[in-house]
Amino acid sequence: MNFEFSEEQLMIQQAARDYAQRELIKDVIERDAKAEFPTEHVKNLTELGFMGMVVDTKYDGGGMDTVSYVLAMEEICKVDSSLGVIISVNNSLVCYGIEEFGTEEQKEKYLKPLASGEKLGAFLLSEPEAGSDATHQRTTAEEKDDHYLLNGTKNWITNANCASTYVVIAQTHPEKRHKGINAFLVDKDSPGISLGPHEDKMGMRSSDTHSVMFTDVKVPKENRIGEDGFGFKFAMKTLDGGRIGIAAQALGIASGAMERAIQYSKERKAFGTEIANHQAIAFKLSDMAVKIENARNLCLKSAWLKDNKKPYGLMSAMAKQYAADIAMEVTTEAVQIFGGYGYVKEYHVERLMREAKLTQIYEGTSEVQKIVISRALLRD
Ligand code: CAA
């Protein structure tokens, strides 16, 4: 086993750390308060190659590996998870699915501008009545002569307004249940698409979340991804990889909170000494470090499996569930260490705690990950 990173991986990690600590930090509190989309930062991170970092250079991506992606996501999410999810959705949920399952024509037309960062993408699976229970798609894709007609509503869509390309999951043959579902590439400016208001979220407030309504939206037949009926498997396979991105995001939130808690506990004095000298605080830091190291190892192992073309769905579910759950625990303890200061915005840890909560919910709740993990254990 080799736990060392390559020069290139370390350079990518450093580039992400530098940008996060130098630039993202400056306005993250304000953007969170105003729920403002980070347009300038997306532009700058595009120039650094992060929007399509794991896509092959052949399709204008960064050609980086998944381990580098985890390292970069951790650094960015130590400071700003809203940017993290924009990067994660574009790379893992949108670009990955097109690169892996799309036709050459789809890759030319849709993947290249997404991988170069010229355009952003969104992944439309969740619905008002189909969140965890993803097979129950109500959005329909009715087959016509040379096109499909989409009707229905999608919920909680990250990048909904800023994206130009949607990957939409919809039901074509309801009698076949999940085997009748398809995935489509849809231009966001197609007639018949409308958006609900920006969701006023508890955390990750500057990521762009809306519901999306489809009314008789025409989608050319050549925009279907894969064979007829492949859409549910497509979504599941895509989410297997997406969960590595969100696990790394949760890891970043947790390690960002721990770094702040360590710093604070070395400066803040109580009962005649720095609070780090009180075992009640030192042991909290110790518990945080062990959990974070475990989460990091799960993230990196999933990434390594993916890079080495080995099955990674079970490991990514473990990484996502564990990292999200410990992010909630670690950030809660960080707020506790900061005391009253932790409860106000200036010290960042309350925001990290709000962000951690979402990692337990989206791209499969912690409970969904336990379904995936336990089914894999019980399978013969
Ligand atoms: N890879 C390939 N195929 C898979 C698969 C995988 N990882 N997981 C399931 N399948 C296949 C099964 O083999 C089965 O196929 P067959 O019928 O041919 O055997 C089919 O899919 C149905 O699977 P299940 O019977 O396991 O389906 P289920 O109804 O029991 O649900 C579930 C399983 C794991 C709970 C699934 O519904 C799920 O993952 N739900 C959560 C959805 C989710 O993560 N949503 C997040 C939205 S995206 C988001 O949040 C993005 C954002 O903007 C940040």
PDB file of N, CA, C and O in Angstrom, residues 259-315:
ATOM      1  N   GLU A 259      -9.673  22.704  12.209  1.00  0.00           N
ATOM      2  CA  GLU A 259      -8.533  23.643  12.153  1.00  0.00           C
ATOM      3  C   GLU A 259      -8.867  24.918  12.926  1.00  0.00           C
ATOM      4  O   GLU A 259      -8.040  25.451  13.673  1.00  0.00           O
ATOM      5  N   ARG A 260     -10.072  25.396  12.758  1.00  0.00           N
ATOM      6  CA  ARG A 260     -10.472  26.618  13.475  1.00  0.00           C
ATOM      7  C   ARG A 260     -10.545  26.370  14.984  1.00  0.00           C
ATOM      8  O   ARG A 260     -10.146  27.217  15.779  1.00  0.00           O
ATOM      9  N   ALA A 261     -11.044  25.190  15.360  1.00  0.00           N
ATOM     10  CA  ALA A 261     -11.165  24.878  16.795  1.00  0.00           C
ATOM     11  C   ALA A 261      -9.783  24.750  17.445  1.00  0.00           C
ATOM     12  O   ALA A 261      -9.579  25.187  18.589  1.00  0.00           O
ATOM     13  N   ILE A 262      -8.827  24.173  16.724  1.00  0.00           N
ATOM     14  CA  ILE A 262      -7.457  24.035  17.273  1.00  0.00           C
ATOM     15  C   ILE A 262      -6.864  25.432  17.502  1.00  0.00           C
ATOM     16  O   ILE A 262      -6.354  25.745  18.584  1.00  0.00           O
ATOM     17  N   GLN A 263      -6.970  26.251  16.477  1.00  0.00           N
ATOM     18  CA  GLN A 263      -6.425  27.612  16.554  1.00  0.00           C
ATOM     19  C   GLN A 263      -7.027  28.378  17.738  1.00  0.00           C
ATOM     20  O   GLN A 263      -6.319  28.967  18.559  1.00  0.00           O
ATOM     21  N   TYR A 264      -8.348  28.304  17.824  1.00  0.00           N
ATOM     22  CA  TYR A 264      -9.055  29.065  18.872  1.00  0.00           C
ATOM     23  C   TYR A 264      -8.666  28.551  20.263  1.00  0.00           C
ATOM     24  O   TYR A 264      -8.436  29.335  21.189  1.00  0.00           O
ATOM     25  N   SER A 265      -8.569  27.245  20.393  1.00  0.00           N
ATOM     26  CA  SER A 265      -8.328  26.709  21.736  1.00  0.00           C
ATOM     27  C   SER A 265      -6.885  26.958  22.197  1.00  0.00           C
ATOM     28  O   SER A 265      -6.587  26.860  23.385  1.00  0.00           O
ATOM     29  N   LYS A 266      -5.999  27.314  21.248  1.00  0.00           N
ATOM     30  CA  LYS A 266      -4.631  27.678  21.653  1.00  0.00           C
ATOM     31  C   LYS A 266      -4.540  29.165  22.047  1.00  0.00           C
ATOM     32  O   LYS A 266      -3.570  29.593  22.638  1.00  0.00           O
ATOM     33  N   GLU A 267      -5.550  29.928  21.657  1.00  0.00           N
ATOM     34  CA  GLU A 267      -5.528  31.374  21.948  1.00  0.00           C
ATOM     35  C   GLU A 267      -6.424  31.756  23.126  1.00  0.00           C
ATOM     36  O   GLU A 267      -6.075  32.579  23.953  1.00  0.00           O
ATOM     37  N   ARG A 268      -7.591  31.152  23.179  1.00  0.00           N
ATOM     38  CA  ARG A 268      -8.607  31.520  24.174  1.00  0.00           C
ATOM     39  C   ARG A 268      -8.195  31.017  25.562  1.00  0.00           C
ATOM     40  O   ARG A 268      -7.858  29.851  25.735  1.00  0.00           O
ATOM     41  N   LYS A 269      -8.248  31.926  26.543  1.00  0.00           N
ATOM     42  CA  LYS A 269      -7.889  31.518  27.902  1.00  0.00           C
ATOM     43  C   LYS A 269      -9.129  31.394  28.776  1.00  0.00           C
ATOM     44  O   LYS A 269     -10.060  32.195  28.661  1.00  0.00           O
ATOM     45  N   ALA A 270      -9.138  30.420  29.672  1.00  0.00           N
ATOM     46  CA  ALA A 270     -10.189  30.288  30.690  1.00  0.00           C
ATOM     47  C   ALA A 270      -9.582  29.567  31.883  1.00  0.00           C
ATOM     48  O   ALA A 270      -8.738  28.675  31.697  1.00  0.00           O
ATOM     49  N   PHE A 271      -9.981  29.944  33.043  1.00  0.00           N
ATOM     50  CA  PHE A 271      -9.455  29.359  34.280  1.00  0.00           C
ATOM     51  C   PHE A 271      -7.922  29.416  34.305  1.00  0.00           C
ATOM     52  O   PHE A 271      -7.230  28.458  34.661  1.00  0.00           O
ATOM     53  N   GLY A 272      -7.365  30.540  33.837  1.00  0.00           N
ATOM     54  CA  GLY A 272      -5.936  30.799  33.975  1.00  0.00           C
ATOM     55  C   GLY A 272      -5.038  30.163  32.931  1.00  0.00           C
ATOM     56  O   GLY A 272      -3.816  30.252  33.029  1.00  0.00           O
ATOM     57  N   THR A 273      -5.588  29.541  31.937  1.00  0.00           N
ATOM     58  CA  THR A 273      -4.720  28.930  30.910  1.00  0.00           C
ATOM     59  C   THR A 273      -5.474  28.827  29.581  1.00  0.00           C
ATOM     60  O   THR A 273      -6.699  29.004  29.541  1.00  0.00           O
ATOM     61  N   GLU A 274      -4.725  28.561  28.491  1.00  0.00           N
ATOM     62  CA  GLU A 274      -5.384  28.372  27.191  1.00  0.00           C
ATOM     63  C   GLU A 274      -6.324  27.170  27.313  1.00  0.00           C
ATOM     64  O   GLU A 274      -5.954  26.160  27.935  1.00  0.00           O
ATOM     65  N   ILE A 275      -7.479  27.274  26.683  1.00  0.00           N
ATOM     66  CA  ILE A 275      -8.464  26.190  26.869  1.00  0.00           C
ATOM     67  C   ILE A 275      -7.966  24.851  26.305  1.00  0.00           C
ATOM     68  O   ILE A 275      -8.433  23.798  26.725  1.00  0.00           O
ATOM     69  N   ALA A 276      -6.994  24.885  25.366  1.00  0.00           N
ATOM     70  CA  ALA A 276      -6.422  23.628  24.854  1.00  0.00           C
ATOM     71  C   ALA A 276      -5.782  22.820  25.982  1.00  0.00           C
ATOM     72  O   ALA A 276      -5.634  21.593  25.870  1.00  0.00           O
ATOM     73  N   ASN A 277      -5.387  23.507  27.064  1.00  0.00           N
ATOM     74  CA  ASN A 277      -4.762  22.798  28.182  1.00  0.00           C
ATOM     75  C   ASN A 277      -5.786  22.095  29.081  1.00  0.00           C
ATOM     76  O   ASN A 277      -5.406  21.355  29.979  1.00  0.00           O
ATOM     77  N   HIS A 278      -7.060  22.325  28.819  1.00  0.00           N
ATOM     78  CA  HIS A 278      -8.098  21.597  29.578  1.00  0.00           C
ATOM     79  C   HIS A 278      -8.419  20.310  28.827  1.00  0.00           C
ATOM     80  O   HIS A 278      -8.686  20.335  27.619  1.00  0.00           O
ATOM     81  N   GLN A 279      -8.400  19.221  29.568  1.00  0.00           N
ATOM     82  CA  GLN A 279      -8.606  17.929  28.909  1.00  0.00           C
ATOM     83  C   GLN A 279      -9.971  17.863  28.213  1.00  0.00           C
ATOM     84  O   GLN A 279     -10.118  17.212  27.171  1.00  0.00           O
ATOM     85  N   ALA A 280     -10.958  18.544  28.769  1.00  0.00           N
ATOM     86  CA  ALA A 280     -12.303  18.528  28.161  1.00  0.00           C
ATOM     87  C   ALA A 280     -12.245  19.017  26.712  1.00  0.00           C
ATOM     88  O   ALA A 280     -12.973  18.527  25.845  1.00  0.00           O
ATOM     89  N   ILE A 281     -11.357  19.974  26.454  1.00  0.00           N
ATOM     90  CA  ILE A 281     -11.213  20.509  25.093  1.00  0.00           C
ATOM     91  C   ILE A 281     -10.249  19.642  24.279  1.00  0.00           C
ATOM     92  O   ILE A 281     -10.535  19.279  23.130  1.00  0.00           O
ATOM     93  N   ALA A 282      -9.114  19.294  24.884  1.00  0.00           N
ATOM     94  CA  ALA A 282      -8.099  18.515  24.148  1.00  0.00           C
ATOM     95  C   ALA A 282      -8.682  17.187  23.658  1.00  0.00           C
ATOM     96  O   ALA A 282      -8.412  16.756  22.535  1.00  0.00           O
ATOM     97  N   PHE A 283      -9.504  16.558  24.485  1.00  0.00           N
ATOM     98  CA  PHE A 283     -10.079  15.265  24.073  1.00  0.00           C
ATOM     99  C   PHE A 283     -11.103  15.442  22.947  1.00  0.00           C
ATOM    100  O   PHE A 283     -11.247  14.580  22.092  1.00  0.00           O
ATOM    101  N   LYS A 284     -11.797  16.567  22.959  1.00  0.00           N
ATOM    102  CA  LYS A 284     -12.718  16.824  21.839  1.00  0.00           C
ATOM    103  C   LYS A 284     -11.909  16.919  20.541  1.00  0.00           C
ATOM    104  O   LYS A 284     -12.293  16.371  19.509  1.00  0.00           O
ATOM    105  N   LEU A 285     -10.776  17.631  20.607  1.00  0.00           N
ATOM    106  CA  LEU A 285      -9.940  17.781  19.406  1.00  0.00           C
ATOM    107  C   LEU A 285      -9.407  16.424  18.960  1.00  0.00           C
ATOM    108  O   LEU A 285      -9.383  16.107  17.766  1.00  0.00           O
ATOM    109  N   SER A 286      -9.032  15.614  19.926  1.00  0.00           N
ATOM    110  CA  SER A 286      -8.519  14.281  19.606  1.00  0.00           C
ATOM    111  C   SER A 286      -9.597  13.442  18.911  1.00  0.00           C
ATOM    112  O   SER A 286      -9.346  12.807  17.872  1.00  0.00           O
ATOM    113  N   ASP A 287     -10.808  13.474  19.435  1.00  0.00           N
ATOM    114  CA  ASP A 287     -11.912  12.716  18.806  1.00  0.00           C
ATOM    115  C   ASP A 287     -12.172  13.211  17.382  1.00  0.00           C
ATOM    116  O   ASP A 287     -12.410  12.427  16.464  1.00  0.00           O
ATOM    117  N   MET A 288     -12.126  14.528  17.212  1.00  0.00           N
ATOM    118  CA  MET A 288     -12.347  15.089  15.876  1.00  0.00           C
ATOM    119  C   MET A 288     -11.310  14.552  14.898  1.00  0.00           C
ATOM    120  O   MET A 288     -11.632  14.144  13.784  1.00  0.00           O
ATOM    121  N   ALA A 289     -10.039  14.569  15.332  1.00  0.00           N
ATOM    122  CA  ALA A 289      -8.942  14.187  14.431  1.00  0.00           C
ATOM    123  C   ALA A 289      -9.075  12.730  13.983  1.00  0.00           C
ATOM    124  O   ALA A 289      -8.852  12.414  12.809  1.00  0.00           O
ATOM    125  N   VAL A 290      -9.473  11.862  14.898  1.00  0.00           N
ATOM    126  CA  VAL A 290      -9.595  10.438  14.537  1.00  0.00           C
ATOM    127  C   VAL A 290     -10.731  10.255  13.517  1.00  0.00           C
ATOM    128  O   VAL A 290     -10.579   9.552  12.504  1.00  0.00           O
ATOM    129  N   LYS A 291     -11.841  10.908  13.786  1.00  0.00           N
ATOM    130  CA  LYS A 291     -12.985  10.788  12.855  1.00  0.00           C
ATOM    131  C   LYS A 291     -12.621  11.329  11.479  1.00  0.00           C
ATOM    132  O   LYS A 291     -12.951  10.742  10.451  1.00  0.00           O
ATOM    133  N   ILE A 292     -11.944  12.461  11.460  1.00  0.00           N
ATOM    134  CA  ILE A 292     -11.594  13.090  10.181  1.00  0.00           C
ATOM    135  C   ILE A 292     -10.617  12.210   9.406  1.00  0.00           C
ATOM    136  O   ILE A 292     -10.745  12.034   8.192  1.00  0.00           O
ATOM    137  N   GLU A 293      -9.664  11.632  10.119  1.00  0.00           N
ATOM    138  CA  GLU A 293      -8.702  10.761   9.429  1.00  0.00           C
ATOM    139  C   GLU A 293      -9.407   9.543   8.835  1.00  0.00           C
ATOM    140  O   GLU A 293      -9.114   9.122   7.715  1.00  0.00           O
ATOM    141  N   ASN A 294     -10.366   8.984   9.574  1.00  0.00           N
ATOM    142  CA  ASN A 294     -11.134   7.843   9.030  1.00  0.00           C
ATOM    143  C   ASN A 294     -11.915   8.261   7.794  1.00  0.00           C
ATOM    144  O   ASN A 294     -11.960   7.541   6.795  1.00  0.00           O
ATOM    145  N   ALA A 295     -12.553   9.415   7.866  1.00  0.00           N
ATOM    146  CA  ALA A 295     -13.349   9.897   6.726  1.00  0.00           C
ATOM    147  C   ALA A 295     -12.433  10.127   5.522  1.00  0.00           C
ATOM    148  O   ALA A 295     -12.769   9.751   4.389  1.00  0.00           O
ATOM    149  N   ARG A 296     -11.273  10.721   5.782  1.00  0.00           N
ATOM    150  CA  ARG A 296     -10.338  10.991   4.667  1.00  0.00           C
ATOM    151  C   ARG A 296      -9.910   9.679   4.008  1.00  0.00           C
ATOM    152  O   ARG A 296      -9.858   9.574   2.785  1.00  0.00           O
ATOM    153  N   ASN A 297      -9.628   8.679   4.835  1.00  0.00           N
ATOM    154  CA  ASN A 297      -9.208   7.395   4.261  1.00  0.00           C
ATOM    155  C   ASN A 297     -10.308   6.765   3.419  1.00  0.00           C
ATOM    156  O   ASN A 297     -10.038   6.198   2.358  1.00  0.00           O
ATOM    157  N   LEU A 298     -11.554   6.858   3.876  1.00  0.00           N
ATOM    158  CA  LEU A 298     -12.665   6.308   3.075  1.00  0.00           C
ATOM    159  C   LEU A 298     -12.813   7.060   1.750  1.00  0.00           C
ATOM    160  O   LEU A 298     -13.037   6.459   0.696  1.00  0.00           O
ATOM    161  N   CYS A 299     -12.687   8.382   1.817  1.00  0.00           N
ATOM    162  CA  CYS A 299     -12.800   9.184   0.578  1.00  0.00           C
ATOM    163  C   CYS A 299     -11.695   8.798  -0.394  1.00  0.00           C
ATOM    164  O   CYS A 299     -11.938   8.585  -1.581  1.00  0.00           O
ATOM    165  N   LEU A 300     -10.469   8.724   0.122  1.00  0.00           N
ATOM    166  CA  LEU A 300      -9.340   8.438  -0.768  1.00  0.00           C
ATOM    167  C   LEU A 300      -9.396   7.008  -1.289  1.00  0.00           C
ATOM    168  O   LEU A 300      -9.052   6.752  -2.443  1.00  0.00           O
ATOM    169  N   LYS A 301      -9.880   6.094  -0.461  1.00  0.00           N
ATOM    170  CA  LYS A 301      -9.974   4.712  -0.953  1.00  0.00           C
ATOM    171  C   LYS A 301     -11.009   4.621  -2.078  1.00  0.00           C
ATOM    172  O   LYS A 301     -10.771   3.968  -3.098  1.00  0.00           O
ATOM    173  N   SER A 302     -12.164   5.280  -1.900  1.00  0.00           N
ATOM    174  CA  SER A 302     -13.180   5.260  -2.985  1.00  0.00           C
ATOM    175  C   SER A 302     -12.584   5.853  -4.252  1.00  0.00           C
ATOM    176  O   SER A 302     -12.793   5.341  -5.347  1.00  0.00           O
ATOM    177  N   ALA A 303     -11.867   6.965  -4.087  1.00  0.00           N
ATOM    178  CA  ALA A 303     -11.286   7.639  -5.250  1.00  0.00           C
ATOM    179  C   ALA A 303     -10.257   6.727  -5.919  1.00  0.00           C
ATOM    180  O   ALA A 303     -10.226   6.602  -7.145  1.00  0.00           O
ATOM    181  N   TRP A 304      -9.443   6.074  -5.115  1.00  0.00           N
ATOM    182  CA  TRP A 304      -8.419   5.179  -5.655  1.00  0.00           C
ATOM    183  C   TRP A 304      -9.071   4.020  -6.410  1.00  0.00           C
ATOM    184  O   TRP A 304      -8.642   3.657  -7.508  1.00  0.00           O
ATOM    185  N   LEU A 305     -10.138   3.464  -5.838  1.00  0.00           N
ATOM    186  CA  LEU A 305     -10.833   2.356  -6.523  1.00  0.00           C
ATOM    187  C   LEU A 305     -11.363   2.821  -7.870  1.00  0.00           C
ATOM    188  O   LEU A 305     -11.232   2.140  -8.881  1.00  0.00           O
ATOM    189  N   LYS A 306     -11.953   4.021  -7.875  1.00  0.00           N
ATOM    190  CA  LYS A 306     -12.518   4.545  -9.127  1.00  0.00           C
ATOM    191  C   LYS A 306     -11.396   4.765 -10.149  1.00  0.00           C
ATOM    192  O   LYS A 306     -11.521   4.364 -11.300  1.00  0.00           O
ATOM    193  N   ASP A 307     -10.310   5.376  -9.712  1.00  0.00           N
ATOM    194  CA  ASP A 307      -9.187   5.628 -10.625  1.00  0.00           C
ATOM    195  C   ASP A 307      -8.598   4.338 -11.177  1.00  0.00           C
ATOM    196  O   ASP A 307      -8.074   4.318 -12.283  1.00  0.00           O
ATOM    197  N   ASN A 308      -8.682   3.278 -10.382  1.00  0.00           N
ATOM    198  CA  ASN A 308      -8.098   2.006 -10.818  1.00  0.00           C
ATOM    199  C   ASN A 308      -9.134   1.062 -11.419  1.00  0.00           C
ATOM    200  O   ASN A 308      -8.902  -0.145 -11.528  1.00  0.00           O
ATOM    201  N   LYS A 309     -10.295   1.644 -11.791  1.00  0.00           N
ATOM    202  CA  LYS A 309     -11.343   0.901 -12.508  1.00  0.00           C
ATOM    203  C   LYS A 309     -11.814  -0.331 -11.738  1.00  0.00           C
ATOM    204  O   LYS A 309     -12.107  -1.376 -12.302  1.00  0.00           O
ATOM    205  N   LYS A 310     -11.848  -0.202 -10.408  1.00  0.00           N
ATOM    206  CA  LYS A 310     -12.370  -1.284  -9.577  1.00  0.00           C
ATOM    207  C   LYS A 310     -13.726  -0.851  -9.046  1.00  0.00           C
ATOM    208  O   LYS A 310     -14.011   0.351  -8.990  1.00  0.00           O
ATOM    209  N   PRO A 311     -14.612  -1.797  -8.642  1.00  0.00           N
ATOM    210  CA  PRO A 311     -15.924  -1.396  -8.122  1.00  0.00           C
ATOM    211  C   PRO A 311     -15.774  -0.464  -6.916  1.00  0.00           C
ATOM    212  O   PRO A 311     -14.969  -0.738  -6.015  1.00  0.00           O
ATOM    213  N   TYR A 312     -16.516   0.640  -6.930  1.00  0.00           N
ATOM    214  CA  TYR A 312     -16.331   1.622  -5.846  1.00  0.00           C
ATOM    215  C   TYR A 312     -17.644   2.076  -5.202  1.00  0.00           C
ATOM    216  O   TYR A 312     -17.631   2.887  -4.275  1.00  0.00           O
ATOM    217  N   GLY A 313     -18.785   1.535  -5.672  1.00  0.00           N
ATOM    218  CA  GLY A 313     -20.093   2.008  -5.171  1.00  0.00           C
ATOM    219  C   GLY A 313     -20.274   1.782  -3.674  1.00  0.00           C
ATOM    220  O   GLY A 313     -20.812   2.650  -2.969  1.00  0.00           O
ATOM    221  N   LEU A 314     -19.829   0.639  -3.187  1.00  0.00           N
ATOM    222  CA  LEU A 314     -19.977   0.365  -1.750  1.00  0.00           C
ATOM    223  C   LEU A 314     -19.095   1.321  -0.946  1.00  0.00           C
ATOM    224  O   LEU A 314     -19.536   1.925   0.041  1.00  0.00           O
ATOM    225  N   MET A 315     -17.846   1.490  -1.396  1.00  0.00           N
ATOM    226  CA  MET A 315     -16.914   2.350  -0.655  1.00  0.00           C
ATOM    227  C   MET A 315     -17.364   3.810  -0.692  1.00  0.00           C
ATOM    228  O   MET A 315     -17.228   4.534   0.299  1.00  0.00           O
TER     229      MET A 315
END
